[in-house]
Tab-separated table of C-alpha atoms and ligand atoms in Angstrom:
chain	number	residue	atom	x	y	z
U	1	MET	CA	75.844	80.452	91.435
U	2	ALA	CA	74.079	81.290	94.682
U	3	ALA	CA	76.059	83.137	97.342
U	4	ASN	CA	76.276	80.125	99.646
U	5	SER	CA	77.454	77.688	96.977
U	6	ALA	CA	80.545	79.726	96.075
U	7	PRO	CA	83.800	77.818	96.103
U	8	LYS	CA	85.504	77.802	99.485
U	9	MET	CA	88.819	78.997	97.998
U	10	ILE	CA	87.523	82.571	97.614
U	11	ASN	CA	88.320	83.296	101.237
U	12	ALA	CA	90.702	80.417	101.786
U	13	HIS	CA	93.853	82.402	102.082
U	14	ASP	CA	93.014	85.876	103.177
U	15	PHE	CA	95.772	88.461	103.147
U	16	ARG	CA	93.492	91.135	104.505
U	17	SER	CA	95.108	91.264	107.908
U	18	ASP	CA	98.324	92.591	106.264
U	19	PHE	CA	96.425	95.776	105.296
U	20	PRO	CA	95.681	98.036	108.257
U	21	VAL	CA	93.061	100.141	106.455
U	22	LEU	CA	90.969	97.028	105.715
U	23	GLN	CA	90.402	96.575	109.452
U	24	THR	CA	88.587	99.904	109.599
U	25	GLN	CA	85.024	100.973	108.911
U	26	MET	CA	83.487	103.500	106.590
U	27	ASN	CA	80.195	105.132	107.559
U	28	GLY	CA	79.777	102.588	110.344
U	29	LYS	CA	80.112	99.626	108.043
U	30	PRO	CA	83.070	97.275	107.432
U	31	LEU	CA	85.095	98.859	104.626
U	32	ALA	CA	84.526	96.979	101.344
U	33	PHE	CA	87.362	98.541	99.368
U	34	LEU	CA	86.526	97.884	95.685
U	35	ASP	CA	88.630	100.624	94.164
U	36	SER	CA	92.013	98.974	93.896
U	37	GLY	CA	92.043	99.712	90.134
U	38	ALA	CA	92.383	103.401	91.036
U	39	SER	CA	94.937	102.854	93.774
U	40	ALA	CA	95.603	99.836	95.909
U	41	GLN	CA	95.885	99.709	99.679
U	42	LYS	CA	99.334	99.249	101.295
U	43	PRO	CA	100.428	96.291	103.357
U	44	GLN	CA	102.113	96.963	106.696
U	45	SER	CA	105.450	95.767	105.267
U	46	VAL	CA	105.423	98.652	102.732
U	47	ILE	CA	104.530	101.205	105.390
U	48	ASP	CA	107.213	99.823	107.688
U	49	ALA	CA	109.924	99.788	105.012
U	50	MET	CA	109.336	103.495	104.315
U	51	ASN	CA	109.239	104.393	107.996
U	52	VAL	CA	112.484	102.539	108.626
U	53	VAL	CA	114.217	104.827	106.129
U	54	LEU	CA	112.574	107.990	107.433
U	55	GLU	CA	113.256	107.177	111.065
U	56	GLY	CA	116.566	105.413	110.922
U	57	GLY	CA	118.640	106.137	107.889
U	58	TYR	CA	117.397	108.913	105.628
U	59	SER	CA	119.730	110.995	103.444
U	60	ASN	CA	120.126	111.936	99.823
U	61	ILE	CA	121.660	109.215	97.571
U	62	HIS	CA	124.313	108.868	94.851
U	63	ARG	CA	126.415	111.698	96.302
U	64	GLY	CA	127.058	111.317	100.022
U	65	LEU	CA	130.386	109.953	101.172
U	66	TYR	CA	129.032	109.108	104.637
U	67	SER	CA	127.702	105.688	105.624
U	68	ILE	CA	123.957	106.218	105.745
U	69	SER	CA	124.005	107.796	102.245
U	70	GLN	CA	126.007	104.930	100.916
U	71	GLN	CA	123.780	102.376	102.583
U	72	LEU	CA	120.655	104.028	101.164
U	73	THR	CA	122.212	104.353	97.728
U	74	GLY	CA	122.800	100.643	97.806
U	75	ASP	CA	119.264	99.898	98.918
U	76	PHE	CA	117.841	102.210	96.315
U	77	GLU	CA	119.800	100.571	93.499
U	78	ALA	CA	118.932	97.169	94.782
U	79	VAL	CA	115.272	97.984	94.081
U	80	ARG	CA	116.200	98.794	90.513
U	81	ALA	CA	117.645	95.280	90.158
U	82	LYS	CA	114.513	93.896	91.903
U	83	VAL	CA	112.207	95.689	89.442
U	84	ALA	CA	114.264	94.327	86.530
U	85	SER	CA	113.916	90.756	87.801
U	86	PHE	CA	110.182	91.308	88.665
U	87	ILE	CA	109.381	92.036	84.982
U	88	GLY	CA	112.100	89.834	83.412
U	89	ALA	CA	114.256	92.624	82.002
U	90	ASN	CA	117.794	91.874	80.781
U	91	SER	CA	119.412	94.430	83.132
U	92	GLU	CA	118.708	96.975	85.811
U	93	LYS	CA	119.997	99.548	83.334
U	94	GLU	CA	116.671	99.109	81.491
U	95	ILE	CA	114.682	100.363	84.503
U	96	ILE	CA	113.994	104.066	84.790
U	97	PHE	CA	112.281	105.434	87.877
U	98	THR	CA	109.627	108.020	87.122
U	99	ARG	CA	106.770	109.532	89.087
U	100	ASN	CA	104.113	107.267	87.683
U	101	SER	CA	102.842	105.639	84.444
U	102	THR	CA	101.815	109.003	83.154
U	103	GLU	CA	105.324	110.375	83.422
U	104	SER	CA	106.789	107.216	81.840
U	105	ILE	CA	104.646	107.679	78.782
U	106	ASN	CA	105.324	111.445	78.550
U	107	LEU	CA	109.084	110.592	78.723
U	108	VAL	CA	108.773	108.215	75.786
U	109	ALA	CA	106.687	110.701	73.782
U	110	GLN	CA	108.970	113.654	74.380
U	111	SER	CA	112.325	111.896	74.210
U	112	TRP	CA	111.904	109.064	71.716
U	113	GLY	CA	108.940	110.600	69.900
U	114	ARG	CA	110.446	113.997	69.335
U	115	THR	CA	113.703	112.465	68.167
U	116	PHE	CA	112.503	109.695	65.892
U	117	LEU	CA	109.078	110.847	64.635
U	118	LYS	CA	108.329	113.489	61.978
U	119	ALA	CA	105.301	115.085	60.407
U	120	GLY	CA	103.182	112.549	58.610
U	121	ASP	CA	104.338	109.487	60.676
U	122	GLU	CA	101.565	107.510	62.287
U	123	ILE	CA	101.159	105.945	65.694
U	124	ILE	CA	98.477	103.476	66.671
U	125	LEU	CA	96.667	103.643	70.022
U	126	THR	CA	93.337	102.022	70.960
U	127	GLU	CA	89.897	103.330	71.734
U	128	MET	CA	90.227	101.964	75.241
U	129	GLU	CA	93.316	103.844	76.321
U	130	HIS	CA	93.563	105.692	79.618
U	131	HIS	CA	94.067	109.466	79.042
U	132	ALA	CA	97.687	108.878	80.174
U	133	ASN	CA	98.289	107.044	76.873
U	134	ILE	CA	96.343	109.487	74.648
U	135	VAL	CA	97.111	113.058	75.763
U	136	PRO	CA	100.980	112.822	75.699
U	137	TRP	CA	100.660	111.706	72.056
U	138	GLN	CA	98.161	114.481	71.231
U	139	LEU	CA	100.632	117.000	72.685
U	140	LEU	CA	103.359	115.498	70.494
U	141	ALA	CA	101.017	115.511	67.463
U	142	GLU	CA	100.481	119.282	67.947
U	143	GLN	CA	104.238	119.820	68.303
U	144	ILE	CA	105.459	117.842	65.314
U	145	GLY	CA	102.433	116.837	63.222
U	146	ILE	CA	102.251	113.040	63.659
U	147	GLU	CA	98.895	111.292	63.048
U	148	ILE	CA	97.083	109.209	65.623
U	149	LYS	CA	95.097	106.165	64.595
U	150	THR	CA	93.023	104.034	66.979
U	151	ILE	CA	92.182	100.357	67.082
U	152	PRO	CA	88.398	100.015	67.552
U	153	VAL	CA	86.839	98.325	70.517
U	154	LEU	CA	84.157	95.593	69.908
U	155	GLU	CA	80.927	95.329	71.844
U	156	ASP	CA	82.403	92.877	74.376
U	157	GLY	CA	85.166	95.387	75.208
U	158	SER	CA	87.934	93.487	73.333
U	159	LEU	CA	90.016	95.000	70.534
U	160	ASP	CA	89.210	94.507	66.889
U	161	LEU	CA	92.498	92.957	65.852
U	162	ALA	CA	91.367	92.469	62.233
U	163	ALA	CA	90.957	96.247	62.103
U	164	PHE	CA	94.390	96.734	63.709
U	165	GLU	CA	95.984	94.861	60.778
U	166	THR	CA	94.394	97.234	58.315
U	167	LEU	CA	95.740	100.254	60.240
U	168	LEU	CA	99.343	99.152	60.003
U	169	SER	CA	101.103	100.971	57.172
U	170	GLU	CA	104.566	102.015	56.054
U	171	LYS	CA	103.967	105.196	58.010
U	172	THR	CA	103.396	103.351	61.325
U	173	LYS	CA	106.238	104.056	63.783
U	174	LEU	CA	104.722	103.155	67.118
U	175	VAL	CA	101.964	101.008	68.565
U	176	SER	CA	100.976	101.984	72.120
U	177	VAL	CA	98.395	99.784	73.829
U	178	VAL	CA	97.041	99.162	77.309
U	179	HIS	CA	97.678	95.645	78.666
U	180	ILE	CA	94.534	95.471	80.853
U	181	SER	CA	91.796	98.050	80.521
U	182	ASN	CA	91.260	99.955	83.725
U	183	ALA	CA	87.695	100.735	82.625
U	184	THR	CA	86.467	97.203	81.858
U	185	GLY	CA	89.136	94.801	83.035
U	186	VAL	CA	89.445	93.271	79.578
U	187	ILE	CA	92.884	91.756	79.017
U	188	ASN	CA	94.342	92.573	75.594
U	189	ASN	CA	96.273	89.945	73.693
U	190	ILE	CA	99.462	92.034	73.763
U	191	SER	CA	101.645	89.111	72.521
U	192	LYS	CA	99.608	88.990	69.382
U	193	ILE	CA	99.659	92.784	68.942
U	194	ILE	CA	103.427	92.820	69.340
U	195	GLN	CA	103.786	89.886	66.937
U	196	LEU	CA	101.518	91.502	64.279
U	197	SER	CA	103.550	94.717	64.560
U	198	ARG	CA	106.878	92.881	64.277
U	199	ASP	CA	105.626	90.795	61.318
U	200	PHE	CA	104.560	93.957	59.556
U	201	ASN	CA	107.724	95.945	60.138
U	202	LEU	CA	110.530	95.218	62.572
U	203	LYS	CA	111.197	98.950	62.975
U	204	ILE	CA	107.791	99.602	64.654
U	205	LYS	CA	108.211	100.253	68.354
U	206	VAL	CA	105.675	98.916	70.805
U	207	LEU	CA	104.794	100.463	74.170
U	208	ILE	CA	102.625	98.562	76.630
U	209	ASP	CA	100.767	100.478	79.345
U	210	GLY	CA	100.949	97.884	82.137
U	211	SER	CA	99.492	100.079	84.846
U	212	GLN	CA	96.862	97.348	85.528
U	213	GLY	CA	98.749	94.493	83.870
U	214	ALA	CA	101.712	94.367	86.231
U	215	VAL	CA	99.325	94.178	89.207
U	216	HIS	CA	97.317	91.103	88.123
U	217	THR	CA	99.716	88.915	86.179
U	218	LYS	CA	103.360	87.976	85.916
U	219	ILE	CA	105.148	90.095	83.307
U	220	ASP	CA	108.091	88.936	81.225
U	221	VAL	CA	109.218	91.832	79.018
U	222	LYS	CA	111.804	89.660	77.291
U	223	ALA	CA	109.255	87.032	76.267
U	224	LEU	CA	106.760	89.725	75.210
U	225	ASP	CA	109.519	91.485	73.237
U	226	CYS	CA	107.991	94.953	73.758
U	227	ASP	CA	110.231	98.005	73.483
U	228	PHE	CA	108.643	99.799	76.439
U	229	TYR	CA	106.518	98.628	79.348
U	230	VAL	CA	105.243	101.146	81.950
U	231	PHE	CA	103.595	100.803	85.380
U	232	THR	CA	102.887	102.765	88.490
U	233	GLY	CA	103.751	101.976	92.102
U	234	HIS	CA	100.580	102.965	93.835
U	235	LYS	CA	98.412	100.375	91.981
U	236	LEU	CA	101.019	97.707	92.869
U	237	TYR	CA	100.400	98.027	96.599
U	238	GLY	CA	103.322	100.465	96.815
U	239	PRO	CA	103.442	104.210	97.415
U	240	THR	CA	102.358	107.130	95.202
U	241	GLY	CA	105.049	109.195	93.493
U	242	ILE	CA	106.928	106.320	91.963
U	243	GLY	CA	106.579	104.690	88.536
U	244	VAL	CA	108.643	102.639	86.200
U	245	LEU	CA	109.544	102.875	82.581
U	246	TYR	CA	111.180	99.737	81.163
U	247	GLY	CA	112.919	100.159	77.821
U	248	LYS	CA	115.134	97.891	75.793
U	249	TYR	CA	118.648	99.124	76.450
U	250	ASP	CA	119.561	99.922	72.836
U	251	VAL	CA	116.358	101.920	72.408
U	252	LEU	CA	117.003	103.863	75.665
U	253	GLU	CA	120.641	104.459	74.565
U	254	SER	CA	119.357	106.107	71.357
U	255	MET	CA	117.153	108.550	73.283
U	256	PRO	CA	118.142	112.047	74.481
U	257	PRO	CA	117.409	113.183	78.058
U	258	TYR	CA	113.823	114.094	78.927
U	259	GLN	CA	114.610	116.610	81.687
U	260	GLY	CA	117.888	118.279	82.603
U	261	GLY	CA	119.440	118.728	86.023
U	262	GLY	CA	121.594	117.159	88.690
U	263	ASP	CA	122.466	113.395	88.779
U	264	MET	CA	121.998	112.860	85.032
U	265	ILE	CA	125.184	114.423	83.768
U	266	GLU	CA	128.792	113.318	83.342
U	267	ARG	CA	130.217	116.770	83.066
U	268	VAL	CA	128.744	120.315	82.894
U	269	SER	CA	130.346	123.429	81.561
U	270	PHE	CA	129.087	126.501	79.745
U	271	ASP	CA	130.788	125.123	76.610
U	272	GLY	CA	128.649	122.006	76.728
U	273	THR	CA	127.261	119.203	78.889
U	274	THR	CA	127.652	115.480	78.562
U	275	PHE	CA	125.109	112.974	79.953
U	276	LYS	CA	125.257	109.688	81.744
U	277	GLY	CA	123.993	106.538	80.025
U	278	PRO	CA	120.508	105.033	80.754
U	279	PRO	CA	118.856	104.866	83.181
U	280	TYR	CA	120.500	107.872	84.941
U	281	ARG	CA	120.263	110.063	81.894
U	282	PHE	CA	116.450	110.073	82.426
U	283	GLU	CA	116.402	110.661	86.148
U	284	ALA	CA	117.198	114.345	86.640
U	285	GLY	CA	117.219	115.659	90.195
U	286	THR	CA	116.754	113.970	93.536
U	287	PRO	CA	114.574	110.909	92.960
U	288	ALA	CA	111.687	109.573	95.075
U	289	ILE	CA	114.071	107.839	97.445
U	290	VAL	CA	111.678	106.713	100.139
U	291	GLU	CA	109.051	105.732	97.598
U	292	VAL	CA	111.560	103.544	95.703
U	293	ILE	CA	112.218	101.670	98.939
U	294	GLY	CA	108.468	101.313	99.390
U	295	LEU	CA	108.167	99.956	95.859
U	296	GLY	CA	110.845	97.392	96.633
U	297	ALA	CA	108.865	96.269	99.650
U	298	ALA	CA	105.674	96.072	97.600
U	299	ILE	CA	107.403	93.805	95.054
U	300	ASP	CA	108.741	91.594	97.872
U	301	TYR	CA	105.180	91.411	99.224
U	302	LEU	CA	103.684	90.519	95.799
U	303	GLU	CA	106.319	87.907	95.117
U	304	ASN	CA	105.655	86.362	98.511
U	305	VAL	CA	101.943	86.182	97.752
U	306	GLY	CA	102.699	84.961	94.275
U	307	PHE	CA	100.908	85.591	90.981
U	308	GLU	CA	99.566	82.077	90.881
U	309	TYR	CA	97.568	82.819	94.057
U	310	ILE	CA	96.625	86.311	92.846
U	311	GLU	CA	95.279	85.108	89.494
U	312	THR	CA	93.383	82.101	90.913
U	313	HIS	CA	91.898	84.136	93.719
U	314	GLU	CA	90.913	87.177	91.684
U	315	ASN	CA	89.459	85.000	88.875
U	316	ALA	CA	87.299	83.043	91.352
U	317	LEU	CA	86.028	86.286	92.875
U	318	ARG	CA	85.439	87.780	89.366
U	319	ASP	CA	83.238	84.791	88.489
U	320	TYR	CA	81.416	85.064	91.817
U	321	GLY	CA	80.943	88.820	91.240
U	322	HIS	CA	79.499	88.291	87.749
U	323	GLU	CA	76.974	85.883	89.130
U	324	ARG	CA	75.981	88.191	91.971
U	325	LEU	CA	75.598	91.160	89.635
U	326	LYS	CA	73.139	89.196	87.515
U	327	GLU	CA	70.722	89.369	90.446
U	328	ILE	CA	70.376	93.121	89.903
U	329	ASP	CA	67.623	93.932	87.395
U	330	GLY	CA	68.575	96.423	84.720
U	331	LEU	CA	72.307	96.117	85.287
U	332	LYS	CA	74.458	96.317	82.140
U	333	LEU	CA	78.040	95.121	82.319
U	334	TYR	CA	80.711	96.683	80.101
U	335	GLY	CA	83.522	94.379	79.262
U	336	THR	CA	81.953	90.923	78.795
U	337	HIS	CA	84.899	89.314	76.945
U	338	PRO	CA	86.006	86.163	78.805
U	339	ASP	CA	89.625	87.338	79.026
U	340	LYS	CA	89.224	89.805	81.811
U	341	THR	CA	90.383	90.471	85.309
U	342	GLY	CA	88.479	91.452	88.423
U	343	ILE	CA	87.037	94.731	87.302
U	344	PHE	CA	83.255	95.112	87.133
U	345	SER	CA	82.143	98.140	85.142
U	346	PHE	CA	78.412	98.627	84.864
U	347	GLY	CA	75.400	100.907	84.717
U	348	VAL	CA	71.933	100.350	86.171
U	349	GLN	CA	69.026	101.328	83.912
U	350	GLY	CA	67.357	104.578	85.006
U	351	LEU	CA	69.920	105.412	87.685
U	352	HIS	CA	72.865	107.798	87.533
U	353	HIS	CA	76.250	106.274	88.404
U	354	SER	CA	77.088	109.105	90.785
U	355	ASP	CA	73.831	108.528	92.808
U	356	ILE	CA	74.630	104.868	93.052
U	357	GLY	CA	78.196	105.569	94.150
U	358	MET	CA	76.929	107.821	97.020
U	359	ILE	CA	74.569	105.215	98.295
U	360	LEU	CA	77.272	102.543	98.123
U	361	ASP	CA	79.482	104.834	100.197
U	362	GLN	CA	76.795	104.892	102.894
U	363	CYS	CA	76.888	101.031	102.753
U	364	GLY	CA	80.679	101.035	103.390
U	365	VAL	CA	81.430	100.186	99.763
U	366	ALA	CA	84.200	102.150	98.027
U	367	VAL	CA	83.832	102.146	94.219
U	368	ARG	CA	84.665	104.518	91.417
U	369	ALA	CA	81.883	106.250	89.419
U	370	GLY	CA	82.574	108.141	86.188
U	371	HIS	CA	84.593	107.911	83.066
U	372	HIS	CA	87.748	106.348	84.667
U	373	CYS	CA	89.959	108.629	82.578
U	374	CYS	CA	88.746	106.755	79.453
U	375	MET	CA	86.387	109.221	77.859
U	376	PRO	CA	86.890	107.860	74.342
U	377	LEU	CA	85.846	104.378	75.545
U	378	MET	CA	82.735	105.865	77.216
U	379	GLN	CA	81.927	107.633	73.920
U	380	ARG	CA	82.403	104.279	72.102
U	381	PHE	CA	79.742	102.716	74.363
U	382	GLY	CA	77.552	105.806	74.144
U	383	ILE	CA	77.589	106.450	77.915
U	384	GLU	CA	78.862	109.145	80.225
U	385	GLY	CA	80.359	106.752	82.748
U	386	THR	CA	79.925	103.575	84.751
U	387	ILE	CA	80.228	102.303	88.293
U	388	ARG	CA	83.521	100.472	88.552
U	389	ALA	CA	84.236	97.933	91.294
U	390	SER	CA	87.818	96.650	91.109
U	391	LEU	CA	89.420	93.810	93.036
U	392	GLY	CA	92.804	93.555	94.770
U	393	LEU	CA	94.559	90.460	96.101
U	394	TYR	CA	92.956	91.166	99.507
U	395	SER	CA	89.339	91.368	98.234
U	396	ASN	CA	86.948	88.659	99.413
U	397	GLN	CA	83.485	87.363	99.028
U	398	SER	CA	82.023	89.658	101.704
U	399	ASP	CA	83.150	92.669	99.691
U	400	ILE	CA	81.135	91.423	96.723
U	401	ASP	CA	78.185	90.593	98.916
U	402	GLN	CA	78.292	94.066	100.463
U	403	LEU	CA	78.345	95.553	96.863
U	404	SER	CA	75.431	93.396	95.773
U	405	GLU	CA	73.372	94.325	98.832
U	406	GLY	CA	74.297	98.005	98.421
U	407	LEU	CA	73.183	97.916	94.797
U	408	LYS	CA	69.774	96.450	95.792
U	409	LYS	CA	69.411	99.213	98.365
U	410	ALA	CA	70.306	101.858	95.760
U	411	LYS	CA	67.680	100.452	93.450
U	412	ASP	CA	65.084	100.532	96.209
U	413	MET	CA	65.914	104.069	97.220
U	414	LEU	CA	66.387	105.624	93.759
U	415	GLY	CA	64.260	103.388	91.521
D	1	LIG	C1	95.543	101.741	82.365
D	1	LIG	C2	96.109	102.942	83.060
D	1	LIG	N1	97.035	103.698	82.474
D	1	LIG	C3	97.592	104.760	83.084
D	1	LIG	C4	97.187	105.109	84.333
D	1	LIG	C5	97.806	106.305	84.921
D	1	LIG	O1	98.445	105.980	86.118
D	1	LIG	P1	99.148	107.132	86.970
D	1	LIG	O2	98.024	108.094	87.300
D	1	LIG	O3	99.701	106.474	88.240
D	1	LIG	O4	100.204	107.731	86.173
D	1	LIG	C6	96.117	104.437	84.987
D	1	LIG	C7	95.616	104.869	86.240
D	1	LIG	O5	94.422	104.819	86.514
D	1	LIG	C8	95.656	103.265	84.336
D	1	LIG	O6	94.724	102.530	84.965
């Protein structure tokens, strides 16, 4: 499709003006921010919600008897209920606030894993996992001697589900899979993976890394029937320092604390300590109060935009982007499976991804260049890294055009 015959809808409803940073320039050019997969920009409403707390009603929560503390405690807990409804959980008690996806997965590995796994047990990951869903399990493997198996990735970036079925065994205790690959944008058929695991053995637990999934599509953890679903606030147009671990209540109830400290206990004495139930048992110490409020505002923002708009808009831009990238000679795209979101991961023959990234920067285009914390996937493709351009709900056709022009310039300068 030529640039001027693109469907009108791509820019039809532009939320850009809600994001102050997108009104700025980079290196004298309009900022084409194509790194939302790493961390998304924040709408004014999120910035305002956090400022309102800091300027007009900040205190610690859960323990103050005075009004502003009680008000903020109520607002904080209301976000827990909002997150539960956002992902279709049964109850707010299934929502644990963590620092990020990484901490959510470490919590499951160290609390559930250390309690329920033993030497010789197997867990199944995939070749496309982010390091956040590999390294915590490797640490656990060193500690207790579990074995890690991996579902292979096919040439188009999708998972080899036939191979997955052969990996399932009586020793399998956990399957932990990314929902949408941050490195290629490929969307995994997580419903099928959960179903295959359940059909094989109802006792197998399933964790879904939804760090990219929760951003691009509506999540319903009840319909999915996963045991754990994790995501991270800063990719969801919210602040850094706040993440979510969803867990089925009965599973969370069976798990011991991850860290000890204030706010997670019922009673402490030197003869012994008793703990609160989930989710508080897993939230030791003062939480990220202001960031939780920011996350709540981000969810309000997303729900106002609506996932129907987000998916339609991002898919139209994805298709437009694929067409424009075809104009670049020698460009190889990784992740060609049709079920994919707006992430373009590619190399250009004869050019190093870091050199391209630096020239794009001069053209006002922000992309990521490297392994994207997915070294095993890069090894699978036999490469060191890629250029990754990733879309957000505010991305538009000009961003893609600026990328395409920048790539042509990089080829001219470096080729
Ligand atoms: C798929 C995936 N999993 C996990 C993470 C880790 O997120 P965080 O660094 O916020 O913990 C990321 C971040 O890039 C990701 O894309």
